[in-house]
Structures are given as structure tokens and as C-alpha cells.
XYZ file of C-alpha atoms in Angstrom:
717
model
C -35.503 -62.679 1.457
C -33.442 -63.904 4.395
C -30.219 -63.597 2.406
C -31.163 -60.033 1.377
C -31.833 -59.028 4.981
C -28.605 -60.634 6.111
C -26.540 -58.702 3.593
C -28.421 -55.524 4.523
C -27.802 -55.961 8.243
C -24.103 -56.397 7.612
C -24.102 -53.288 5.398
C -25.821 -51.208 8.061
C -23.142 -51.737 10.672
C -21.055 -48.658 11.522
C -17.830 -48.334 9.606
C -14.981 -49.943 11.521
C -13.429 -47.679 14.131
C -16.512 -45.463 14.542
C -18.881 -46.056 17.447
C -22.557 -46.627 16.768
C -25.153 -43.940 17.494
C -28.781 -44.415 18.422
C -31.408 -43.451 15.853
C -35.097 -42.919 16.560
C -38.101 -43.029 14.260
C -38.357 -39.272 13.788
C -40.915 -37.952 11.329
C -41.460 -37.806 7.594
C -41.576 -34.020 7.359
C -40.074 -31.664 6.575
C -37.812 -33.307 4.001
C -34.106 -32.744 4.463
C -32.105 -32.424 7.690
C -33.916 -30.420 10.358
C -32.161 -29.584 13.643
C -34.178 -29.331 16.840
C -33.843 -29.612 20.606
C -33.847 -33.430 20.457
C -31.309 -33.763 17.671
C -31.549 -33.749 13.866
C -34.437 -35.259 11.936
C -33.558 -36.720 8.538
C -36.183 -37.412 5.866
C -35.594 -38.378 2.241
C -37.820 -39.570 -0.590
C -37.272 -42.877 -2.404
C -40.131 -44.943 -3.777
C -38.001 -47.802 -5.088
C -35.454 -48.247 -2.293
C -35.258 -51.420 -0.207
C -33.343 -49.593 2.547
C -31.729 -46.212 3.087
C -28.583 -45.549 5.103
C -27.823 -42.216 6.721
C -24.068 -41.608 6.586
C -22.596 -39.299 9.215
C -19.087 -37.910 8.755
C -16.759 -36.737 11.489
C -13.215 -35.736 10.488
C -13.330 -38.137 7.580
C -14.722 -41.081 9.531
C -18.117 -42.389 8.411
C -20.924 -43.870 10.517
C -23.793 -45.565 8.690
C -27.209 -45.782 10.310
C -30.298 -47.365 8.779
C -33.226 -44.969 8.621
C -35.661 -46.946 10.762
C -39.011 -45.757 9.428
C -40.765 -45.433 6.096
C -43.921 -43.347 5.787
C -45.256 -43.735 2.304
C -42.196 -43.204 0.146
C -40.322 -41.057 2.678
C -37.600 -42.698 4.764
C -36.825 -40.972 8.043
C -35.087 -41.063 11.390
C -33.961 -38.774 14.217
C -30.414 -38.877 15.586
C -30.196 -37.469 19.128
C -27.324 -35.182 20.017
C -26.632 -33.884 16.505
C -26.825 -30.237 15.523
C -25.874 -27.685 12.884
C -22.542 -28.329 11.207
C -22.983 -32.097 11.004
C -21.831 -33.526 7.654
C -23.931 -36.292 6.143
C -25.072 -38.120 3.007
C -27.065 -41.192 2.035
C -26.534 -44.651 0.608
C -29.535 -46.374 -0.918
C -30.065 -50.108 -1.359
C -32.207 -51.486 -4.140
C -32.090 -53.405 -7.405
C -29.510 -52.749 -10.102
C -31.404 -53.222 -13.349
C -30.384 -50.322 -15.615
C -32.424 -51.697 -18.524
C -35.498 -50.933 -16.402
C -34.208 -47.616 -15.065
C -33.253 -49.061 -11.661
C -29.770 -47.821 -10.765
C -29.490 -48.280 -6.997
C -25.903 -48.649 -5.823
C -25.074 -48.383 -2.085
C -21.387 -47.922 -2.885
C -22.236 -44.395 -4.001
C -22.576 -41.635 -1.428
C -25.587 -39.523 -2.383
C -26.270 -35.887 -1.665
C -29.591 -35.039 -0.040
C -31.806 -33.268 -2.636
C -32.910 -30.997 0.235
C -29.408 -30.250 1.537
C -29.207 -26.633 2.703
C -25.425 -26.474 2.372
C -22.615 -28.525 0.852
C -19.066 -28.961 2.111
C -16.400 -29.622 -0.480
C -16.534 -29.946 -4.252
C -17.049 -32.833 -6.603
C -13.689 -34.299 -7.607
C -13.935 -36.276 -10.799
C -13.020 -39.947 -10.449
C -14.503 -43.020 -12.090
C -15.748 -44.072 -8.648
C -18.494 -41.400 -8.788
C -20.069 -43.350 -11.636
C -22.674 -45.911 -10.673
C -21.569 -48.031 -13.624
C -18.169 -49.377 -14.621
C -16.531 -46.943 -17.000
C -15.228 -48.964 -19.966
C -11.695 -48.548 -21.213
C -13.025 -47.868 -24.683
C -15.353 -44.801 -24.846
C -18.664 -45.523 -26.486
C -18.513 -49.249 -25.821
C -21.846 -51.037 -26.191
C -23.600 -51.533 -22.858
C -21.182 -49.175 -21.106
C -23.732 -48.210 -18.437
C -24.899 -51.732 -17.520
C -22.186 -53.123 -15.212
C -22.339 -51.832 -11.620
C -19.258 -50.155 -10.129
C -18.811 -51.111 -6.456
C -16.093 -48.646 -5.496
C -16.881 -46.176 -2.710
C -17.501 -42.671 -4.051
C -17.501 -40.909 -0.662
C -13.957 -39.464 -0.945
C -14.959 -37.647 -4.135
C -18.466 -36.325 -3.403
C -19.445 -33.166 -1.475
C -20.924 -33.776 1.955
C -24.233 -32.257 2.989
C -24.320 -30.024 6.061
C -26.991 -29.536 8.696
C -27.568 -25.770 9.062
C -29.154 -23.242 11.364
C -30.953 -20.635 9.279
C -30.908 -17.877 11.860
C -29.970 -14.432 10.471
C -30.469 -10.844 11.597
C -32.401 -9.316 8.705
C -32.529 -5.931 10.437
C -36.137 -5.347 9.489
C -35.683 -6.254 5.824
C -38.725 -5.986 3.585
C -39.008 -6.603 -0.158
C -39.007 -3.540 -2.438
C -42.039 -5.063 -4.198
C -41.532 -3.106 -7.427
C -44.372 -3.317 -9.947
C -43.320 -4.635 -13.336
C -44.006 -1.325 -15.063
C -41.286 0.262 -12.906
C -38.833 -2.616 -13.320
C -35.464 -2.439 -15.086
C -33.616 -5.779 -14.918
C -29.820 -6.103 -14.875
C -28.630 -9.620 -15.718
C -25.280 -10.408 -14.105
C -22.942 -13.190 -13.062
C -22.253 -13.302 -9.320
C -18.508 -13.642 -9.897
C -17.830 -12.067 -13.270
C -19.655 -8.870 -12.375
C -17.028 -7.650 -9.910
C -13.830 -9.643 -10.478
C -12.293 -6.728 -12.409
C -14.062 -3.822 -10.707
C -11.423 -1.484 -9.237
C -13.795 0.130 -6.709
C -15.082 -3.102 -5.169
C -12.981 -4.127 -2.134
C -10.528 -6.790 -3.233
C -11.796 -9.300 -0.657
C -15.316 -8.985 -2.050
C -14.531 -9.187 -5.766
C -16.217 -12.144 -7.403
C -18.448 -12.795 -4.382
C -22.037 -12.422 -3.277
C -20.993 -9.475 -1.150
C -19.310 -7.881 -4.158
C -22.658 -7.904 -5.974
C -24.026 -5.747 -3.149
C -20.910 -3.665 -2.486
C -21.219 0.101 -2.166
C -19.652 0.653 -5.579
C -22.098 -1.685 -7.311
C -25.148 -0.333 -5.517
C -24.165 3.182 -6.547
C -23.828 1.941 -10.130
C -27.231 0.236 -10.149
C -28.921 3.314 -8.774
C -27.244 5.598 -11.286
C -28.402 3.314 -14.117
C -31.932 3.164 -12.757
C -31.692 -0.604 -12.240
C -34.456 -1.930 -9.986
C -33.666 -5.671 -10.065
C -30.447 -7.669 -10.306
C -30.986 -11.021 -12.020
C -28.184 -13.443 -11.152
C -27.115 -16.410 -13.235
C -27.515 -19.686 -11.295
C -26.249 -19.634 -7.722
C -27.678 -23.016 -6.728
C -24.891 -25.482 -5.974
C -23.469 -26.914 -9.198
C -20.408 -28.744 -10.459
C -17.858 -28.383 -13.252
C -18.489 -30.820 -16.103
C -15.873 -33.527 -16.419
C -15.129 -32.747 -20.062
C -14.458 -29.114 -19.108
C -12.151 -30.062 -16.243
C -10.148 -32.233 -18.620
C -9.666 -29.183 -20.855
C -8.668 -26.947 -17.944
C -11.976 -25.052 -18.056
C -14.856 -24.565 -15.621
C -18.620 -24.427 -15.779
C -18.731 -20.657 -15.495
C -22.441 -20.052 -16.021
C -23.552 -22.708 -13.512
C -26.275 -24.569 -15.412
C -25.440 -27.969 -13.871
C -27.340 -27.886 -10.594
C -26.745 -30.559 -7.963
C -28.401 -28.814 -5.003
C -31.634 -26.835 -5.301
C -31.573 -25.556 -1.697
C -27.861 -24.825 -1.267
C -26.051 -21.719 -2.561
C -22.842 -22.283 -4.497
C -19.795 -22.080 -2.229
C -17.554 -20.681 -4.966
C -19.112 -17.205 -4.726
C -18.553 -16.866 -0.978
C -15.425 -15.196 0.347
C -12.605 -17.758 0.451
C -11.379 -19.089 3.761
C -12.302 -21.646 6.411
C -15.039 -19.452 7.883
C -16.904 -18.962 4.608
C -20.679 -19.148 5.019
C -22.363 -18.856 1.620
C -25.854 -18.902 3.114
C -25.149 -15.928 5.354
C -23.439 -14.061 2.517
C -26.359 -14.549 0.131
C -28.697 -13.220 2.811
C -26.441 -10.238 3.445
C -26.318 -9.556 -0.298
C -30.106 -9.570 -0.498
C -30.447 -7.418 2.625
C -28.057 -4.774 1.270
C -29.757 -4.660 -2.123
C -33.200 -4.415 -0.562
C -32.020 -1.538 1.599
C -31.139 0.248 -1.658
C -34.557 -0.520 -3.160
C -33.195 -3.190 -5.516
C -34.786 -6.598 -5.967
C -32.989 -9.921 -6.446
C -34.109 -12.371 -9.131
C -32.485 -15.804 -9.424
C -31.957 -17.737 -12.633
C -33.031 -21.262 -11.630
C -32.483 -24.592 -13.393
C -35.245 -27.046 -12.518
C -35.433 -28.600 -15.980
C -32.469 -30.962 -15.469
C -29.745 -31.865 -13.003
C -25.973 -32.151 -13.232
C -26.062 -35.959 -13.402
C -26.285 -35.976 -17.246
C -27.455 -39.110 -19.089
C -26.933 -42.787 -18.301
C -23.177 -42.321 -18.705
C -23.070 -39.537 -16.134
C -22.228 -39.611 -12.419
C -24.415 -40.941 -9.625
C -24.460 -38.042 -7.184
C -28.003 -37.772 -5.832
C -31.271 -38.190 -7.747
C -30.144 -41.125 -9.919
C -29.094 -43.187 -6.907
C -32.060 -42.206 -4.756
C -34.807 -43.044 -7.244
C -33.908 -42.762 -10.907
C -37.381 -43.746 -12.127
C -39.110 -41.044 -10.086
C -36.797 -38.073 -10.561
C -36.186 -38.358 -14.311
C -38.194 -38.805 -17.479
C -37.026 -42.039 -19.037
C -37.460 -43.459 -22.502
C -39.037 -46.821 -23.247
C -38.250 -49.417 -20.603
C -36.148 -46.892 -18.714
C -32.501 -47.332 -19.635
C -32.175 -44.013 -21.488
C -33.249 -40.475 -20.637
C -35.589 -38.043 -22.347
C -33.351 -35.146 -23.356
C -35.488 -32.143 -24.279
C -32.932 -29.983 -22.480
C -29.849 -30.931 -24.493
C -27.980 -31.682 -21.261
C -28.569 -35.420 -21.044
C -31.527 -35.650 -18.672
C -34.832 -34.035 -17.797
C -36.406 -33.840 -14.361
C -39.940 -35.205 -14.229
C -42.126 -32.514 -12.689
C -45.210 -34.618 -13.361
C -44.090 -36.823 -10.451
C -45.542 -35.533 -7.137
C -42.261 -35.877 -5.214
C -40.267 -33.978 -7.845
C -42.912 -31.280 -8.117
C -42.886 -31.005 -4.322
C -39.102 -30.637 -4.304
C -39.194 -27.794 -6.829
C -41.996 -25.990 -5.028
C -40.253 -26.434 -1.674
C -37.054 -25.069 -3.205
C -38.782 -21.967 -4.587
C -40.473 -21.256 -1.254
C -37.179 -21.817 0.550
C -35.451 -19.104 -1.474
C -38.316 -16.673 -0.894
C -38.867 -17.361 2.794
C -35.305 -18.033 3.953
C -33.308 -15.868 1.526
C -35.957 -13.195 0.796
C -35.419 -13.268 -2.974
C -37.936 -11.415 -5.133
C -38.360 -13.580 -8.185
C -37.135 -16.296 -10.500
C -36.160 -16.667 -14.129
C -36.828 -20.263 -15.179
C -34.218 -21.754 -17.502
C -35.706 -23.766 -20.415
C -39.078 -23.267 -18.809
C -41.056 -25.208 -21.410
C -39.609 -28.380 -19.871
C -41.304 -27.507 -16.589
C -44.717 -27.241 -18.248
C -44.298 -30.307 -20.468
C -47.003 -32.877 -19.788
C -47.605 -36.188 -21.562
C -49.160 -34.358 -24.509
C -46.526 -31.620 -24.667
C -46.486 -28.052 -23.365
C -49.557 -27.310 -21.260
C -50.123 -23.794 -19.855
C -52.455 -25.426 -17.327
C -50.055 -28.217 -16.411
C -49.342 -29.347 -12.888
C -46.268 -27.226 -12.241
C -47.806 -23.999 -13.516
C -51.020 -24.629 -11.593
C -49.079 -25.327 -8.402
C -46.948 -22.251 -8.884
C -49.814 -19.866 -9.534
C -51.865 -20.955 -6.525
C -49.012 -20.907 -4.020
C -49.510 -18.108 -1.458
C -45.784 -17.700 -0.771
C -44.932 -17.293 -4.453
C -47.918 -15.093 -5.285
C -46.007 -11.855 -4.744
C -42.732 -12.679 -6.501
C -41.761 -12.109 -10.129
C -41.909 -15.145 -12.404
C -40.040 -15.005 -15.719
C -39.932 -17.849 -18.246
C -37.300 -18.643 -20.815
C -40.109 -19.887 -23.062
C -38.413 -22.634 -25.040
C -36.647 -25.987 -24.872
C -35.230 -28.443 -27.422
C -38.183 -30.826 -27.448
C -41.032 -31.037 -29.970
C -43.171 -27.899 -29.847
C -40.639 -26.425 -27.487
C -40.831 -22.795 -28.659
C -43.676 -21.261 -26.652
C -43.038 -17.495 -26.698
C -46.217 -15.729 -25.618
C -48.047 -18.893 -24.564
C -47.475 -18.543 -20.822
C -50.313 -17.603 -18.504
C -50.481 -14.609 -16.200
C -48.530 -13.753 -14.036
C -45.522 -14.956 -16.033
C -43.289 -12.588 -17.939
C -41.136 -14.050 -20.711
C -37.750 -13.472 -22.265
C -38.564 -12.144 -25.745
C -35.953 -13.257 -28.250
C -38.107 -11.842 -31.055
C -37.332 -8.402 -29.647
C -33.592 -9.135 -29.628
C -33.499 -10.441 -33.172
C -35.921 -7.972 -34.725
C -34.301 -4.878 -33.263
C -30.805 -6.051 -34.192
C -31.926 -6.754 -37.744
C -33.677 -3.387 -38.137
C -30.572 -1.477 -37.108
C -28.403 -3.706 -39.270
C -30.637 -2.458 -42.110
C -31.973 -5.857 -43.115
C -34.709 -5.428 -45.695
C -38.345 -5.326 -44.667
C -37.851 -4.986 -40.914
C -40.059 -1.926 -40.273
C -43.234 -3.964 -39.576
C -41.332 -6.153 -37.133
C -39.882 -3.115 -35.368
C -43.402 -1.760 -34.910
C -44.424 -4.979 -33.143
C -41.403 -4.905 -30.839
C -41.955 -1.247 -29.909
C -45.436 -2.193 -28.709
C -44.399 -5.041 -26.436
C -45.009 -7.780 -29.028
C -48.757 -7.585 -28.520
C -49.315 -10.160 -31.252
C -47.710 -12.665 -28.889
C -48.595 -11.454 -25.422
C -51.959 -9.679 -25.565
C -54.231 -12.452 -24.340
C -55.623 -13.808 -21.099
C -55.485 -10.464 -19.309
C -51.694 -10.262 -19.578
C -49.959 -6.905 -19.256
C -47.648 -5.282 -21.806
C -44.902 -5.710 -19.235
C -45.077 -9.486 -19.879
C -42.478 -9.062 -22.619
C -38.982 -8.943 -21.137
C -37.182 -7.049 -23.883
C -33.464 -7.574 -24.263
C -30.781 -6.838 -26.815
C -28.256 -9.219 -25.281
C -28.058 -11.792 -22.497
C -25.406 -14.056 -21.042
C -26.121 -16.524 -23.860
C -24.788 -14.795 -26.973
C -22.828 -11.710 -27.896
C -22.416 -8.728 -25.626
C -23.622 -5.439 -27.106
C -20.045 -4.447 -27.949
C -19.608 -7.690 -29.864
C -22.940 -7.260 -31.680
C -21.413 -4.240 -33.436
C -17.891 -5.678 -33.764
C -18.186 -9.227 -35.127
C -19.915 -10.962 -38.009
C -18.821 -14.430 -36.914
C -18.509 -16.150 -33.544
C -15.023 -16.698 -32.149
C -15.435 -19.496 -29.612
C -12.123 -21.267 -30.148
C -11.232 -20.963 -26.455
C -14.143 -23.275 -25.598
C -12.272 -26.177 -27.143
C -15.144 -27.296 -29.370
C -13.701 -26.298 -32.746
C -15.789 -23.112 -32.818
C -18.881 -25.226 -33.486
C -20.738 -24.216 -30.317
C -22.870 -21.114 -29.790
C -25.344 -19.353 -32.056
C -24.550 -19.440 -35.745
C -26.685 -16.408 -36.650
C -26.285 -13.410 -34.381
C -27.803 -10.641 -36.534
C -24.629 -8.699 -35.884
C -22.395 -6.343 -37.879
C -18.710 -5.459 -37.858
C -18.752 -2.264 -39.954
C -16.137 -3.687 -42.278
C -13.558 -4.795 -39.696
C -13.819 -8.000 -37.687
C -13.096 -7.350 -34.023
C -11.508 -4.419 -32.241
C -10.054 -1.541 -34.214
C -8.519 1.896 -33.783
C -10.186 3.218 -36.933
C -12.014 6.326 -35.675
C -14.789 6.183 -38.273
C -15.572 2.548 -37.516
C -15.506 3.156 -33.772
C -17.836 6.153 -34.169
C -20.272 4.112 -36.263
C -20.253 1.281 -33.727
C -20.851 3.672 -30.842
C -23.770 5.243 -32.690
C -25.297 1.831 -33.370
C -25.038 0.859 -29.676
C -26.758 4.070 -28.634
C -29.558 3.503 -31.148
C -30.051 -0.083 -29.982
C -30.184 0.956 -26.340
C -32.575 3.798 -27.086
C -34.898 1.351 -28.830
C -34.831 -0.880 -25.764
C -35.811 1.892 -23.360
C -38.432 3.461 -25.654
C -40.294 0.157 -26.157
C -43.290 -1.082 -24.207
C -42.452 -4.076 -22.035
C -39.856 -4.708 -19.325
C -36.276 -3.804 -20.294
C -33.342 -6.030 -19.371
C -29.687 -4.992 -19.595
C -26.758 -7.380 -19.697
C -24.141 -6.352 -17.133
C -21.264 -4.623 -18.851
C -23.150 -3.489 -21.941
C -23.363 -0.033 -20.406
C -19.552 0.240 -20.370
C -18.830 -1.386 -23.736
C -17.702 -4.735 -22.334
C -16.768 -7.320 -24.965
C -15.895 -11.016 -25.025
C -13.656 -11.080 -28.078
C -16.481 -12.427 -30.221
C -17.180 -15.422 -27.958
C -20.956 -15.865 -28.024
C -20.995 -18.897 -25.713
C -18.735 -18.003 -22.797
C -20.224 -20.698 -20.560
C -16.752 -22.114 -19.800
C -14.817 -18.851 -19.637
C -14.294 -18.206 -15.926
C -11.538 -15.744 -16.771
C -11.240 -12.194 -18.144
C -13.163 -13.223 -21.271
C -16.271 -13.839 -19.193
C -15.668 -11.155 -16.556
C -16.906 -7.599 -17.024
C -14.184 -5.154 -18.045
C -14.983 -1.896 -16.253
C -12.383 0.203 -18.117
C -14.851 0.908 -20.905
C -16.858 3.850 -22.199
C -18.180 6.277 -19.552
C -20.081 8.108 -22.273
C -22.138 5.001 -22.955
C -22.856 4.669 -19.240
C -24.148 8.230 -19.188
C -26.360 7.460 -22.185
C -27.934 4.449 -20.469
C -28.442 6.513 -17.327
C -30.206 9.180 -19.365
C -32.397 6.644 -21.170
C -33.398 4.971 -17.935
C -34.265 8.275 -16.277
C -36.312 9.294 -19.318
C -38.275 6.064 -19.181
C -38.816 6.444 -15.436
C -40.059 10.019 -15.840
C -42.545 9.185 -18.601
C -45.100 6.492 -17.699
C -46.366 6.533 -21.286
C -43.284 4.421 -22.152
C -44.083 1.699 -19.619
C -47.802 1.155 -19.840
C -49.526 -1.950 -18.545
C -52.125 -1.888 -21.311
C -51.225 -2.853 -24.858
C -51.485 -0.115 -27.475
C -53.527 -0.810 -30.620
C -54.165 2.638 -32.155
C -57.655 2.567 -30.692
C -59.592 5.735 -29.828
C -59.716 6.487 -26.142
C -63.218 6.885 -24.654
C -62.137 10.036 -22.828
C -61.287 12.127 -25.881
C -61.542 9.970 -28.984
C -57.790 10.269 -29.609
C -55.882 7.118 -30.561
C -53.427 5.789 -27.999
C -50.849 5.403 -30.761
C -50.277 6.800 -34.238
C -47.674 5.742 -36.812
C -45.998 8.218 -39.172
C -43.653 8.197 -42.102
C -40.743 10.626 -42.119
C -42.718 12.939 -44.418
C -45.459 13.213 -41.819
C -48.051 11.028 -43.538
C -49.646 7.933 -42.047
C -48.089 4.744 -43.445
C -50.118 2.878 -46.034
C -49.896 -0.771 -47.060
C -47.256 0.113 -49.642
C -44.990 1.534 -46.933
C -45.433 -1.418 -44.594
C -44.742 -3.893 -47.389
C -41.848 -1.999 -48.973
C -38.594 -3.839 -48.107
C -36.657 -0.573 -48.507
C -38.587 1.249 -45.761
C -36.051 2.177 -43.091
C -37.558 4.975 -40.975
C -40.546 4.685 -38.664
C -42.043 7.349 -36.412
C -44.592 6.906 -33.657
C -46.723 9.132 -31.424
C -47.514 7.414 -28.130
C -50.277 8.540 -25.775
C -51.515 6.854 -22.612
C -53.995 4.065 -23.228
C -57.375 4.248 -21.567
C -56.911 3.116 -17.979
C -59.798 2.711 -15.586
C -57.443 2.811 -12.594
C -56.356 6.422 -12.970
C -56.984 9.529 -15.070
C -54.880 9.878 -18.192
C -51.609 11.675 -17.449
C -50.775 14.674 -19.649
C -47.968 12.800 -21.374
C -47.159 12.120 -25.026
C -43.964 10.998 -26.740
C -43.007 11.242 -30.408
C -40.097 9.015 -31.423
C -38.134 8.579 -34.642
C -36.304 5.341 -35.523
C -34.202 6.087 -38.569
C -32.015 3.204 -39.740
C -31.456 4.914 -43.083
C -29.590 8.017 -44.220
C -29.886 11.447 -42.630
C -33.214 13.003 -43.519
C -35.696 15.687 -42.477
C -38.608 14.392 -40.417
C -41.955 16.135 -40.077
C -43.254 16.421 -36.547
C -46.999 15.923 -36.036
C -49.052 18.595 -34.361
C -48.420 18.355 -30.626
C -51.421 17.121 -28.631
C -53.588 19.788 -27.045
C -52.013 23.208 -26.758
C -48.518 21.893 -26.172
C -45.241 22.073 -28.032
C -42.484 19.569 -28.697
C -39.288 19.451 -26.694
C -36.375 17.416 -28.000
C -35.386 15.059 -25.189
C -33.083 12.419 -26.751
C -30.906 12.140 -29.826
C -28.712 9.043 -30.120
C -26.567 10.817 -32.731
C -25.799 13.608 -30.247
C -26.041 12.001 -26.801
C -24.809 15.072 -24.942
C -27.270 17.457 -26.548
C -29.371 19.134 -23.853
C -33.134 19.025 -23.953
C -34.548 21.958 -25.873
C -37.877 23.202 -27.278
C -38.407 22.622 -30.990
C -39.246 25.536 -33.243
C -40.945 24.685 -36.488
C -42.431 21.435 -37.667
C -39.366 19.740 -39.149
C -36.304 18.235 -37.561
C -33.115 16.835 -39.085
C -32.529 13.234 -38.033
C -29.026 11.822 -38.474
C -28.148 8.545 -40.140
C -28.936 5.508 -37.982
C -30.381 7.554 -35.132
C -33.186 7.524 -32.586
C -34.817 10.758 -31.480
C -37.498 11.287 -28.836
C -39.656 14.346 -28.205
C -41.900 15.170 -25.267
C -45.055 17.211 -25.525
C -44.955 20.000 -22.955
C -47.302 22.891 -22.220
C -46.525 26.193 -23.877
C -45.291 28.982 -21.649
């Protein structure tokens, strides 16, 4: 023990040439670096450490101070005279026994998991590895020998911050889910090519909330912008070697710090202030901000990855390890998996979520690979620790919570299994609707389920029909333009031999792979896009648009543009204004007719008020479908009459919609008798998107090939 303490005392001396500073006991809360009138309090969790050094940086010089106190598993100290702007990190002493999961290495500068801001970027060098990188890749035992080189020159430094900001009376729009239209976008790619966004703001947080973009959101009827990850992240080493970048951002290294790369460039860049200004501007326009968050894993990868933060602080606590602890559980497919069953890790995630709500005023979260977060010892548990903590938290009670309901582990697909108040990304909607319009056989029954908010999955536990987040496309996969232009993925630019990305996209190319000037093919593709979009907006649930789909943006058939931080991944705004007008019209129609966005699921049940069913299915000939129709693989046209479901909260509105979904040839369609004393008014026709609304005379209508039509019941004059 004496030899250990002697080595430790020598290690804790200030670096040569830098004067020592006093350090006081401080306190164990809050975690992170907290400035105050007496100085800055530092607190960091590590259950397995033997000692923790606080490393202060001043113009490149480093001072190391031993945190003098340990309260439970939190090491802490207060340094007088420090304030916002101070750069810092940690070095942690402890055993190096990788076979047991112990990977302490004081030669590695570690980022504070609670760092509010980071200065600099990770620069890849073998010194950032806690282990010696062998000359021969894949060598046996490659992660076992400790590397004693200093990683500080290559690792971002944490910054102490002051979170003051003039919010100018900001308040959240607090949109109910039944009024929500989500717009998924990338903070950079959204505006890099937008000609009306000021050049200095293109590709930045402020560009997301520029006047041009706000006008666009409002015209589309968008009520919430959902941003791909903006937590601090790094570019994977294998991508850097290929001259690529981690464009999507799913390699988080800081759950409290916004990514610097989306702030305006220059020495005065302040990403925290710019994120707040973005949120403030969007709120002023009535638009919410939802963040895509990645709490299922970190950017440290598996045992062959870098030692940047969690691994060096307490590998056994932060990660789920296999067997004795050398290897990592990898239900995420990224090399590691954070262990939210550990109290300190659960606390970190909850603190992070509250931080983004309280400090940045965000309105909700979309949880990447969310099944990981609810995975207990026995597998997915809808009453697991994380979900219980989340649902009882008073700060998070008012925000939107959206799950990506799957991971790569056993039993990882959990669509529909999440408890209230979660909504979920519904890939069944995406696939079923694409397949129906591609005219795959036997898809009419599936379309019926998707039109009703996938009640077979979501109608349980008091959940609302808005629990299904319906989408045709998302960042992961084809854009809408590519769905109608490519049969096969074209991911060669990713440098993985075109083996990455989805293999089955339920797409069509209308006989020509990729872009074409053939007018008949272009017309058919445009018609298909309009029909797909109409289906999205006429379905129960919460619609989500992928940014750029409304202007015909394509990615050249790349369905996995995660590394394409270039025009392939950026939205091309020189597209189709006619398609934009169509989306605007669809969104307005949905907004004006609450019957299309009901909270209650529809089950063709009689309403107590009048005995009328809330929903009725029809064949094109006007008859109710029988079992033969539902089971006939050649059925390709489905009609539906939608009325308001019984709702104890309010009287039934005088609203009814009749819609036709005709994937087959042009045909006459019989209209049912309009409810009450009304008459039908044609409101939408995807085959003729500019056609004005008009009353219908007679009881038959001609529906074009591959078209959607919608009719509103209105009172007679």
C-alpha cells in the first residue's frame, strides 16, 4: 500500500512549469463542473477508482490536482478562483485488468460525462487507446497491454460554462399530439444548400430557425422539428481514414454538450447559446423542438475502441459486459451498450434529459434503439427502471417521448409494447403503405390497419391513436424521391462495397433505375409520391415527414447516408414546388378535419349517441367488403368512411370523410350516402393535385389509376 500511495503522490504533483492551486473538499452534487462565487465545484462518479485527478488546462499547460474527497462513489473538490471558460478533464487511477473489465489508465485524459461544453475535436492517434494497438490488426489479446502514452493532446477539453441566457419570455408551444406534424431534419444538411438562408447561417443551429425555414415550416403545417443527434459526438476512425465523416451523429461522447460543428464557425462560436436561440425562435413561431438522443451506447466502441470518458472512469459501471468483463454486450451493433440498470448511469441519463428540457427548453425526445434502454436482466421490460424513472419525473412529464422500438438483441423488436405516454416510430406503416402502392399482392388488409393507426399494435393500456408515429421515410433509408426511383441501393460512396443499408426497401423504379428525363416515367413517379403522401396525412396517428421529401430531394439511391456530409446527404432545395404545394394542401386538410387525427382508435363500433359506426369499409362498387375481398390477393382498391369516435370530452363534431385508395387501374367508385342531410364535396385528388374543391353530383366518381381521393360531407345549401 505504501508503494501505491508513493506513486500516486508523485503522479498528483502539478505538471512541471505550472504552479500548484489549492483545492478544497467541495461537495458531491451536482455532478459535473458547477461555477459559483467561491470557485468551481467538480464532482465525478467512479466506483472502482483508487484516485481521481482533476486536470486544469491553461494555454496548453496542464495542472493536475487530486480530488480530495469521496462521498460514496462520487469524487469531488472545489477549486477557488476558477470560473466559466476554464478547460478541464480527468485522469483516473485504478487497476488495469482488462480480463475483469477494469481498464483504468491515468495516461488517458478523460472527458467529464457531465461536461456542458467541449473545446476542440477528437484527433485520431493511437495514444487515445487505453491499450497498445498491435501492428497486426486482429492480433490475439490486442486489448490487454496498457498504453502509457499521454492522450491529452488528442482529446477535447471540457469547459466550465455559465448557462445564463435571455429567453425573452419563452414558453413551450405545448402542442397536443393530435395536432402534431413532425419534420425530421439534420441540423446541417437541412440548410447547407438553401438559397434563402443567410450564408453565415447555412448548416447551423441558427439556420434551422432562420426566417426562410420558419416560413417553410409554417406553410407546410409543421408543428415540431425533430433533429438528428446534436449531442457532442466524434467521427469514427474508419470513416476518417476513408475521408468521410460521421454525418448523422450517432456516436455520442457528451450527453450534456451540444455539438460544436453546427455552431457558426469562428473563435467566438458558442453552441450552447445558438441552440437556445434556435429553440427560442422556433417557439416564437409555435414550433416545438424534439431531439433524437442516443443513450443506448457511447462513441467508445468495443474493447478495441478509444478510452475517452466512460471506459476510463469506470468501465464496469457504465457498460454491460459479457462474462468476466473483457468483452461488451453489443445489442446496439455499435460495439458497446450503456448499462441503464446501474444507478449512476440511469442518473446520468435522467440528468441529461432534464438538462435539455430545463436549460435548453426542448419539447421532447426520440430515443434511438430504445429497446436497449428498457432491457433488464430478463430482456425488454415495459416496467423497467428507466421507463419507470422517466414516467414519474415531474420535469419530463410534459414533454413528448418517442421510441424507436427495436434493437439488435434477442426479442429486440417491440413495436407497440411501450407504455403510455410513449409514441413509437411505426415501421409497419412505412413498409405496408409502400408495398400497397407498389401493388404487392394481398396488401389491402395491411393498408386498413395502417389507416387506423395500427390499432392491433397500439390499442392497449389506455394509449391514444396518436401513439403511432407514421412515416414513409426517415433519415435511415431512402428518401421519398428514391423510393420511386430505385429498386436497389447504391451505397458505393460509403466505402463498404455496397453491403451496408437496408436490402429490401419496398421501392419501385418504374422501369428505369435512377433519374430520367422520360416524361411518362416522371409523371408516374410524381403520382406515386402524391398518393403515398396523401395516405400519410389521411391516416390516424402522428405523421412525420423527412426534410426534403416535400421538394423531391434524392440521395442518388443511397439508403444509408450516415457518412455523406456532402451534397448527397444535404437537402437539395431546387426541387418540385408542385409537390410542396401538395404537402401544404394535405397538411391543411388534416388540420381542418379533426376526424383524421382522433385520439380514440376506430373499430367500426356503433356510437352511443346515434348508433352509427365510427368507421365503415367499402369496395369500389359500394358494397361492404366480405371475407373473400379481404383475402383476395388481387384486391387493390379500398374505400373508407370515417366518422368521429365517441368521445366523452366533447360533443361529436359534424365531420365525416370518405376516402378512396386505388392502387389499381382507373375505375368508377360508388360513393356511400352522405351522413345526415349532407352532400359530398371532393376535397383531394392525388391524380389532379390542382383540382379545386367542388361539390359532387351523383353517386359515382371516376378514380384514376394509382390515386387517392378524399371527400368531405358538408351541409346542403
